[in-house]
CSV table of C-alpha atoms in Angstrom, one decimal:
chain,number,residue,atom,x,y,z
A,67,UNK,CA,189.2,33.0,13.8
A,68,UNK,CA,187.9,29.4,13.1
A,69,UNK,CA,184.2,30.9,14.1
A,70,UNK,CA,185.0,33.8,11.0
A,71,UNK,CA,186.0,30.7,8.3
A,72,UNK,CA,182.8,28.8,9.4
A,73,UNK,CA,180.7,31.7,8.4
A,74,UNK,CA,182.7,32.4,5.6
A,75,UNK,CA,182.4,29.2,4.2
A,76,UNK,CA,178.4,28.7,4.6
A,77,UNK,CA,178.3,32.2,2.8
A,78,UNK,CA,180.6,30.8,-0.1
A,79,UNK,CA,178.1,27.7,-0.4
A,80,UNK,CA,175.0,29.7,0.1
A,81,UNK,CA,176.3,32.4,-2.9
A,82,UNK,CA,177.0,29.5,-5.0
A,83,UNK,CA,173.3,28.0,-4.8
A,84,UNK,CA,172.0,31.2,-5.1
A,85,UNK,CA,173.6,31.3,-8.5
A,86,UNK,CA,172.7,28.0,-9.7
A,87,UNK,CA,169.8,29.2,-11.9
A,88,UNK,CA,167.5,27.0,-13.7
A,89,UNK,CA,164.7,27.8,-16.7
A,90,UNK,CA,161.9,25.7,-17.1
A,91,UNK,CA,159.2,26.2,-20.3
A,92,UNK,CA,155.9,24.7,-19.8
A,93,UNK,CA,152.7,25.4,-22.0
A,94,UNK,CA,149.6,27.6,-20.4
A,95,UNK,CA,146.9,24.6,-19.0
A,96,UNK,CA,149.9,22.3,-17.8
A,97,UNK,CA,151.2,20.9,-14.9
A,98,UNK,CA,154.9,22.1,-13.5
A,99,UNK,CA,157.3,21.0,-10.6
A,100,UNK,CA,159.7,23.5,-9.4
A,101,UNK,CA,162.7,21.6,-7.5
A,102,UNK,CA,164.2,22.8,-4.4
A,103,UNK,CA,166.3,20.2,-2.2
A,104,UNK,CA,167.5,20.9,1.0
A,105,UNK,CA,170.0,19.7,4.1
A,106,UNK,CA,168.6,21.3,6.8
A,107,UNK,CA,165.7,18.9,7.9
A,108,UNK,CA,167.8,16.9,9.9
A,109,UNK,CA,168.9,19.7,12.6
A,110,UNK,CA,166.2,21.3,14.5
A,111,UNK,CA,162.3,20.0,13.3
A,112,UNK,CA,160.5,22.5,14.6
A,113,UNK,CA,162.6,25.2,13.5
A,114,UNK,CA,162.8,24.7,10.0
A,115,UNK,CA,161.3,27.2,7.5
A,116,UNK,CA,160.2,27.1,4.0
A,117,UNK,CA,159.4,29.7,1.8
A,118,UNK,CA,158.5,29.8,-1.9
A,119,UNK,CA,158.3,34.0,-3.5
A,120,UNK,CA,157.2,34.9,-6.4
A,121,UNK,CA,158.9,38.1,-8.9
A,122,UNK,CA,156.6,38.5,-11.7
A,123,UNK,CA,157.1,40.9,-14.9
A,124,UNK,CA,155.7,43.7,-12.7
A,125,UNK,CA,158.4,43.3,-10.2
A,126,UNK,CA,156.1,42.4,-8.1
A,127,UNK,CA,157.3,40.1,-5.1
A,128,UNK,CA,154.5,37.4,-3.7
A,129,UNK,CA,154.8,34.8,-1.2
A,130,UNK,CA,153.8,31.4,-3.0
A,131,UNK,CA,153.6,28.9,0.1
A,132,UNK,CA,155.6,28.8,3.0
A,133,UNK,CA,156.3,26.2,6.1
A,134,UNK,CA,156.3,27.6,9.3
A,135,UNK,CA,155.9,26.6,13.1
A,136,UNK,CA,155.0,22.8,11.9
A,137,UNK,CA,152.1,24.4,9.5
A,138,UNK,CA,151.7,24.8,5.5
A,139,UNK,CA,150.2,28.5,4.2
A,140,UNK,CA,149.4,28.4,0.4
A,141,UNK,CA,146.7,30.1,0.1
A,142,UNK,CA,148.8,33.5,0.6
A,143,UNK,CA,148.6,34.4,-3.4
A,144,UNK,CA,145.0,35.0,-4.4
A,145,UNK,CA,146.3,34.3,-7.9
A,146,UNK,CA,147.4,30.8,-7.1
A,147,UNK,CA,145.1,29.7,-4.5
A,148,UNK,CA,144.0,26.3,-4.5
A,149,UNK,CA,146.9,25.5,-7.6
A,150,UNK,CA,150.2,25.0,-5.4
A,151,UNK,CA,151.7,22.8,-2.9
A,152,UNK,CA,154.6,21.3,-1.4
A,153,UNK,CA,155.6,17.9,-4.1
A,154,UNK,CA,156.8,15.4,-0.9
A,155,UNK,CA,158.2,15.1,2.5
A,156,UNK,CA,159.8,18.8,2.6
A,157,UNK,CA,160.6,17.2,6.1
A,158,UNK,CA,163.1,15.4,5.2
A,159,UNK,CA,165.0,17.7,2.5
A,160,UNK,CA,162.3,17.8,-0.5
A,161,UNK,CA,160.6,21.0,-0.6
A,162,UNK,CA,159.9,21.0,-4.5
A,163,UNK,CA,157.2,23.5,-5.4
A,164,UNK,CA,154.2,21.9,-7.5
A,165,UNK,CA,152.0,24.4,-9.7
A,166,UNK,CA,148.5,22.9,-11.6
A,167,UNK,CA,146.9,24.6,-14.3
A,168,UNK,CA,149.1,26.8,-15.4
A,169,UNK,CA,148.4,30.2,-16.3
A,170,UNK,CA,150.0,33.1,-18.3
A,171,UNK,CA,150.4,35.1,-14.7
A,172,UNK,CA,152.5,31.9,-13.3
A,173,UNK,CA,155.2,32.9,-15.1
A,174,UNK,CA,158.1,34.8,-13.6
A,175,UNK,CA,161.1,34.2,-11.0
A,176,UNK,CA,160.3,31.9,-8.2
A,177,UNK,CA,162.9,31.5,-5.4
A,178,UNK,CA,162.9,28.9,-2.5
A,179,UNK,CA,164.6,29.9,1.0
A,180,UNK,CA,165.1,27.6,3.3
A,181,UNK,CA,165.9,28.2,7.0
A,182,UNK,CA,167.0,26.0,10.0
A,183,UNK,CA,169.4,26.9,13.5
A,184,UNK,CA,170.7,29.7,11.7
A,185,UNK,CA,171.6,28.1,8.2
A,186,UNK,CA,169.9,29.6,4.9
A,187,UNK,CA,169.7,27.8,1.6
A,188,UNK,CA,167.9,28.8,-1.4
A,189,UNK,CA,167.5,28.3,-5.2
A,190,UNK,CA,166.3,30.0,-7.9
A,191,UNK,CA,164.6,29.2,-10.9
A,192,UNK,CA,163.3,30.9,-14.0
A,193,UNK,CA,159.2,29.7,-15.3
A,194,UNK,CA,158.2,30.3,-19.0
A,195,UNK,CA,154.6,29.8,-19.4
A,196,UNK,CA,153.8,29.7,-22.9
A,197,UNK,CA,150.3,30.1,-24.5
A,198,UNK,CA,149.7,28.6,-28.0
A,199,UNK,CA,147.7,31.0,-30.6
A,200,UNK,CA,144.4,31.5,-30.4
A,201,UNK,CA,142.2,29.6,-33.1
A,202,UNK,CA,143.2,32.3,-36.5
A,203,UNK,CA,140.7,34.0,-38.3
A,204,UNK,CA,140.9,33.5,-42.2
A,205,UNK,CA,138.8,35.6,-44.8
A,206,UNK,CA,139.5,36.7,-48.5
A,207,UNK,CA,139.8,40.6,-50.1
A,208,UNK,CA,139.7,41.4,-53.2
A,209,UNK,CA,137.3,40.8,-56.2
A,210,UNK,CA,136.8,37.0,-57.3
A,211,UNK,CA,136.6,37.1,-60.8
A,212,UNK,CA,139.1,36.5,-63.8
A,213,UNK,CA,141.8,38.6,-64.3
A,214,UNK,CA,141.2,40.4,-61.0
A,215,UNK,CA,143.2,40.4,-57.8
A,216,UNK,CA,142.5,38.6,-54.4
A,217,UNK,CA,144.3,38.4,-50.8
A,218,UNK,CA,144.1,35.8,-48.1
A,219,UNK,CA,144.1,37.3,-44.6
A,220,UNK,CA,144.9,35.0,-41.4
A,221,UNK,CA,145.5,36.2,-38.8
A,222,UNK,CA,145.7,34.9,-34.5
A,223,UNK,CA,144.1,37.7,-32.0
A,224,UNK,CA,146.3,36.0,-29.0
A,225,UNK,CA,149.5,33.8,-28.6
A,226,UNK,CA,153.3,33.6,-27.2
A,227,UNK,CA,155.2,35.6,-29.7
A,228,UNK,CA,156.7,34.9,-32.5
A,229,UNK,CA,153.7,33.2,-34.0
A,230,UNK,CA,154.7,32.1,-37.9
A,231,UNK,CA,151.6,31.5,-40.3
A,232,UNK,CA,151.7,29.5,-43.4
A,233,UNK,CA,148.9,29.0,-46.4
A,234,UNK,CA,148.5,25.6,-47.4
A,235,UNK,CA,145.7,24.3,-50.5
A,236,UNK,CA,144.0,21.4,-49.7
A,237,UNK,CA,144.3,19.2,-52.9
A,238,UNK,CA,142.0,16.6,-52.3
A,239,UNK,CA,138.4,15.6,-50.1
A,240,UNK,CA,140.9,13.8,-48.0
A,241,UNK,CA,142.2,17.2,-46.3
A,242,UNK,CA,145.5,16.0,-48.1
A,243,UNK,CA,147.5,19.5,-48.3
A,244,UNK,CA,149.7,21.3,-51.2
A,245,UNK,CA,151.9,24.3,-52.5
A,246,UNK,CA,149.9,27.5,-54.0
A,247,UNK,CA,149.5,28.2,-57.1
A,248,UNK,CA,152.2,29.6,-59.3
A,249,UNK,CA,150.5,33.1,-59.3
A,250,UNK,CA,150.6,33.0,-55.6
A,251,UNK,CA,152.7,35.5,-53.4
A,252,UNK,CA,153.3,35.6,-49.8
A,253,UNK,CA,153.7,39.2,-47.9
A,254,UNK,CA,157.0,39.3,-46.4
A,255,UNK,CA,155.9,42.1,-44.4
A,256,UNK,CA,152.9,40.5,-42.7
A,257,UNK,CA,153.4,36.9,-43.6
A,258,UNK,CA,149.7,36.0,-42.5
A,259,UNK,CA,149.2,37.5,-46.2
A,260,UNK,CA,149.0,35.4,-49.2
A,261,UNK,CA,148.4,38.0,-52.8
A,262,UNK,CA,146.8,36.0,-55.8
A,263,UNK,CA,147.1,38.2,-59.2
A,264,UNK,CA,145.2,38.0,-62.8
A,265,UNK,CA,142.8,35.1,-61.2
A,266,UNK,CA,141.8,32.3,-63.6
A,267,UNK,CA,140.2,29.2,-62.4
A,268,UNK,CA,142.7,27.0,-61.2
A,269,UNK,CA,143.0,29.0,-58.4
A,270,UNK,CA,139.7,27.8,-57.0
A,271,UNK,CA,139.3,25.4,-53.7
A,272,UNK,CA,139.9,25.3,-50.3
A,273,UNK,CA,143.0,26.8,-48.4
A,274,UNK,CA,144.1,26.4,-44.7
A,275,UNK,CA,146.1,29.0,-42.4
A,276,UNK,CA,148.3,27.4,-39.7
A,277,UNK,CA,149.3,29.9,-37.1
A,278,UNK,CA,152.0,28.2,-35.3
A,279,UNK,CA,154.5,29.0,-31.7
A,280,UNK,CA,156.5,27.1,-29.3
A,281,UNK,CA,153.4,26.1,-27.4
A,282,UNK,CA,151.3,24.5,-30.2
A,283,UNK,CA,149.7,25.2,-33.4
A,284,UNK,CA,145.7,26.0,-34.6
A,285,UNK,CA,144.5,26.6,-38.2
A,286,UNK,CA,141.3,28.0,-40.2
A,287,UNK,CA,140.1,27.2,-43.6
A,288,UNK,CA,138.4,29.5,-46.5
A,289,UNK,CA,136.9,28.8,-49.7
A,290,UNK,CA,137.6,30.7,-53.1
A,291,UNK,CA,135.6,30.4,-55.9
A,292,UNK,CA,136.4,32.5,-59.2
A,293,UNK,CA,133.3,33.5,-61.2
A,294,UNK,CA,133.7,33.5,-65.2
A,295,UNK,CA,133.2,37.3,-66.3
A,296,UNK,CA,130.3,36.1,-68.6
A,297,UNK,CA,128.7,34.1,-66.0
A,298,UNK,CA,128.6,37.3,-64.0
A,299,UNK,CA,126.2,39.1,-66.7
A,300,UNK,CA,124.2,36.6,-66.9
A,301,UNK,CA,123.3,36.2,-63.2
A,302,UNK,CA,123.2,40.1,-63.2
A,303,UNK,CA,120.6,40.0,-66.4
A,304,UNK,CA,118.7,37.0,-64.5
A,305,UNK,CA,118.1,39.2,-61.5
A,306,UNK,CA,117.1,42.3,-63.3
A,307,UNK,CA,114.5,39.6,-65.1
A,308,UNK,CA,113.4,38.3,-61.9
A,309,UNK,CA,112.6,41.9,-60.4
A,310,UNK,CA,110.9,43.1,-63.5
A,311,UNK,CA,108.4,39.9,-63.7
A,312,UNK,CA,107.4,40.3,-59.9
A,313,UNK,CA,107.1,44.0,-60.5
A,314,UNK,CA,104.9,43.4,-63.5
A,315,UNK,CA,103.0,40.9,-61.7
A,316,UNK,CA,102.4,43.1,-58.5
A,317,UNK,CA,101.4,45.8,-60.7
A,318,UNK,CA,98.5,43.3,-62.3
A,319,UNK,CA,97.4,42.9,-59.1
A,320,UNK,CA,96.9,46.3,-58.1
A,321,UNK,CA,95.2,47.2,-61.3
A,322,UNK,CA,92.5,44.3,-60.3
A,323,UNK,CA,92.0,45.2,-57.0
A,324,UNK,CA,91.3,49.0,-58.1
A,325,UNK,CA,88.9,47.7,-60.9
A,326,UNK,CA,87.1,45.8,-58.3
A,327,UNK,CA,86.8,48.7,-55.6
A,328,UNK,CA,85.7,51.3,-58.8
A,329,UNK,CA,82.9,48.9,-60.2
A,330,UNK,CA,81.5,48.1,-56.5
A,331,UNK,CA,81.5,52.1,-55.6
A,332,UNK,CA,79.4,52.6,-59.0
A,333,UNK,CA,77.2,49.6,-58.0
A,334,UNK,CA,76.9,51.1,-54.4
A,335,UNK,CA,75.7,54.9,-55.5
A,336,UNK,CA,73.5,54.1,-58.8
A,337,UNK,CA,70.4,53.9,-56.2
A,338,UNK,CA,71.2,57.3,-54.9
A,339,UNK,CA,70.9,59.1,-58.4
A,340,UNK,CA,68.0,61.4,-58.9
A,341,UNK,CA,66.4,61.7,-62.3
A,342,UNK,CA,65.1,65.0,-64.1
A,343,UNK,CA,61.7,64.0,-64.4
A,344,UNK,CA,61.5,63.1,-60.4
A,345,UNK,CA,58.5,65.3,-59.0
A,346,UNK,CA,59.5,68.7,-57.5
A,347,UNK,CA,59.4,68.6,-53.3
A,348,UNK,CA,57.0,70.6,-52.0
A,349,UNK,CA,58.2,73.8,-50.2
A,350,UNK,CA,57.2,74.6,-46.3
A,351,UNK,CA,56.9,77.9,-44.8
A,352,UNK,CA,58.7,78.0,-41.4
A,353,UNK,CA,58.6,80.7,-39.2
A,354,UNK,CA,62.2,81.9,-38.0
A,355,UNK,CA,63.7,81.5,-34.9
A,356,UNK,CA,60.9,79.5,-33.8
A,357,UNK,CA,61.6,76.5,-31.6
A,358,UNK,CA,60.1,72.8,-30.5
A,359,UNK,CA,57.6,74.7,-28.0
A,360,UNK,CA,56.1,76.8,-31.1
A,361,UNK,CA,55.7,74.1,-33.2
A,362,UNK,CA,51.8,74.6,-32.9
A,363,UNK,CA,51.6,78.6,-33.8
A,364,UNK,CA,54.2,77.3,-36.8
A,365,UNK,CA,51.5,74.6,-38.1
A,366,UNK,CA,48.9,77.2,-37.9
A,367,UNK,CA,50.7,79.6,-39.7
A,368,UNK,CA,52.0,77.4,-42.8
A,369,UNK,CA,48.2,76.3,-42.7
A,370,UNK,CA,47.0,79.7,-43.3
A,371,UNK,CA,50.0,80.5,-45.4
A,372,UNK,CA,48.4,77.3,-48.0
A,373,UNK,CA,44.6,78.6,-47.7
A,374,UNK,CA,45.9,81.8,-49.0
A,375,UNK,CA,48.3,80.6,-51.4
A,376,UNK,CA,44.9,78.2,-52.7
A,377,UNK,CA,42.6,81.3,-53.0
A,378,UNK,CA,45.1,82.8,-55.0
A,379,UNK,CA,46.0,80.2,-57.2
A,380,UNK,CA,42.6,79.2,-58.0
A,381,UNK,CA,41.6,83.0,-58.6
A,382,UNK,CA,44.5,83.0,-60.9
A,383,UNK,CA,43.4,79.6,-62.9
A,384,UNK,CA,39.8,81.2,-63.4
A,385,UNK,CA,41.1,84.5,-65.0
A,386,UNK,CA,43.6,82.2,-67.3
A,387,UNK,CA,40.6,80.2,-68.1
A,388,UNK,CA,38.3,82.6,-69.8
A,389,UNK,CA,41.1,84.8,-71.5
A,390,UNK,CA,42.2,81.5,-73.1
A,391,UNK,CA,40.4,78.3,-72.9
A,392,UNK,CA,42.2,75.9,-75.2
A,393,UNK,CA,45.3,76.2,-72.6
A,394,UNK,CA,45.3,73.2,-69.4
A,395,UNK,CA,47.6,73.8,-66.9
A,396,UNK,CA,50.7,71.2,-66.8
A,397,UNK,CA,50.4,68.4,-64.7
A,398,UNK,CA,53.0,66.7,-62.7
A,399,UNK,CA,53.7,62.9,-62.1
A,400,UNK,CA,54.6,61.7,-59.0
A,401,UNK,CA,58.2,59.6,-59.9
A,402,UNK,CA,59.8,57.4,-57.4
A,403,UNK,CA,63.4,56.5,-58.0
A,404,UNK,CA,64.4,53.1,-58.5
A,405,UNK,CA,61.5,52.2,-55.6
A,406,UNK,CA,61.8,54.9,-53.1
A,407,UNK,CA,60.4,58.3,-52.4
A,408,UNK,CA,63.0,61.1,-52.7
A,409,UNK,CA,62.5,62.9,-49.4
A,410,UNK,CA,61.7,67.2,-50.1
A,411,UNK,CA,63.4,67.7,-47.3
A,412,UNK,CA,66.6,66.6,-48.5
A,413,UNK,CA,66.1,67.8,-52.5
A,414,UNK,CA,68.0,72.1,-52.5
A,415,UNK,CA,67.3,74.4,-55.3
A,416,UNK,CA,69.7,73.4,-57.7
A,417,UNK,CA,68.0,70.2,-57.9
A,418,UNK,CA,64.8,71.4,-58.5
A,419,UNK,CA,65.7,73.8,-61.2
A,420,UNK,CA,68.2,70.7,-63.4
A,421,UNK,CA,64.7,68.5,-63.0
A,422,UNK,CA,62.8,71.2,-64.5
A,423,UNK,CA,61.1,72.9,-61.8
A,424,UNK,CA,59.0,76.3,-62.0
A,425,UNK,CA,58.8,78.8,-59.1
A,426,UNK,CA,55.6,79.7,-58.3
A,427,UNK,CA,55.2,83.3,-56.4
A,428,UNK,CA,53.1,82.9,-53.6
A,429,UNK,CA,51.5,85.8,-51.5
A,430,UNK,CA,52.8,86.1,-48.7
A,431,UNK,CA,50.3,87.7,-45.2
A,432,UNK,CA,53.3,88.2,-43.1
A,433,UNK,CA,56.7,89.2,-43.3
A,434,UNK,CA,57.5,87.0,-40.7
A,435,UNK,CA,57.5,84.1,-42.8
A,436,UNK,CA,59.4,82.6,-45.3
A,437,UNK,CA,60.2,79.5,-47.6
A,438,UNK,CA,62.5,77.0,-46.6
């Protein structure tokens, strides 16, 4: 009976510690100590055991550190290796759990269980970590000219939530800060939101966004500037001016550069020009088909070809002479153009004919020859 209220008791005392719960808050980056004190040191040394778990938001359970067989484990969480240890002499009744660095995946329910000759205490205790916003982005919608409508936009990408936001003007070079204007509206609905209507001038400066939780605070700053509605059309018709000069100047440039190229292209094919009164080239009889290994027979045939061609042409001048004798034959002059021989071979028929040529018939001995 006594043995059944012994156990009893120690199972009163161990359900009561059990349900002393305790929360702790600490901000990401910080330093926490967890306590857990014990009375079991003191009875058997060597068979005392600690042991820290871990229940994170997963429902996950982890072993954190433990004491066992006169040797400390705390590298059991891959998550919090190198971070944690025992605070003191867990010997002796401390066995206080210290976490460095902490990080978003720290928090959860840690419990401590301590063990010795068949006695069990633990404690449990509740870890918040909290993570301040990240740094906001600010910006500004709308169009920024009088009369119009505008919106400031803040807004934090990461944070423990609720994170507040609040728009501030900065009044002065000093940073000192002030209310908005009167014409200014905050968004209930998305309070990072500020709504500026009918715009007028006073409403330009600086304004700063402070996004704000239990861990801390970080702002961002925009500037607004309203343009006049005049100014506007002036900057528009200063631009249009701008464009037109460079185009007007570009187009100069072109038409120079094309003058240039058009008066050097004249200069470059006056010398190839061929006047009317240039002497006709002389024509060559050319056997067909013949090659480079004929080229004698060819010489002795164009030869032949002139002797004939002379005999007739003389024959001809005598019989023109007596039927009329006050008529000379016309005579050609040799022209050179500008300096240089025009070359026969490179002169076709419509050349000959616009300089004034006249095609002379010449008897031919052979059908096999021809003018080229």
């Amino acid at each position: 009976m006594s043995i059944y209220v012994s156990l009893l008791i120690r199972y009163k005392v161990s359900i009561w510690m059990s349900g002393a719960q305790t929360e702790y808050k600490r901000v990401a980056e910080e330093n926490v100590t967890l306590p857990c004190h014990h009375r079991l040191g003191l009875l058997e040394p060597r068979s005392l055991d600690i042991e820290w778990l871990l229940h994170d938001s997963k429902a996950d359970q982890k072993v954190v550190i433990t004491y066992s067989g006169g040797n400390v484990y705390n590298d059991l969480n891959e998550g919090q290796k190198g971070r944690v240890s025992f605070t003191s002499n867990f010997l002796a009744g401390d066995a206080s759990l210290h976490i460095v660095s902490l990080q978003p995946s720290d928090a959860g329910q840690y419990t401590c269980k301590v063990k010795n000759a068949g006695q069990y205490e633990w404690y449990r205790i509740t870890l918040i970590v909290l993570e301040k916003p990240s740094k906001p982005k600010c910006w500004v919608e709308g169009e920024l000219f009088e009369g119009k409508e505008l919106s400031l936009q803040c807004n934090s990408a990461s944070g423990t939530a609720p994170i507040s936001y609040q728009w501030q003007r900065i009044s002065d070079k000093e940073g000192k800060l002030g209310h908005l204007p009167p014409t200014a509206r905050v968004n209930i609905s998305n309070p990072g939101q500020v709504i500026m209507k009918n715009l007028t001038q006073m409403v330009t400066g600086l304004y700063q966004c402070t996004a704000s939780n239990e861990a801390g605070q970080e702002n961002c700053v925009v500037q607004v500037t309203v343009q006049y509605a005049r100014s506007v059309g002036m900057v528009a018709g200063a631009v249009c001016g701008v464009v037109a000069g460079i185009s007007l100047v570009l187009l100069s440039v072109w038409l120079t550069i094309r003058r240039k190229e058009k008066k050097r292209y004249e200069e470059e094919e006056a010398p190839n020009e061929i006047r009317e009164d240039a002497e006709a080239p002389k024509a060559h009889l050319v056997k067909p088909g013949s090659s480079s290994s004929g080229s004698r027979s060819s010489r002795s045939g164009s030869s032949s070809t002139r002797s004939t061609a002379n005999s007739a042409s003389r024959s001809q001048r005598t019989l023109s002479t007596e039927a009329t004798p006050h008529i000379t034959p016309p005579q050609y002059s040799r022209v050179e153009t500008e300096g240089r021989e025009i070359d026969p071979k490179k002169v076709n028929h419509a050349t000959l004919v616009k300089m004034g040529a006249t095609p002379v018939m010449l008897p031919a001995q052979s059908r096999a020859f021809q003018t080229v």
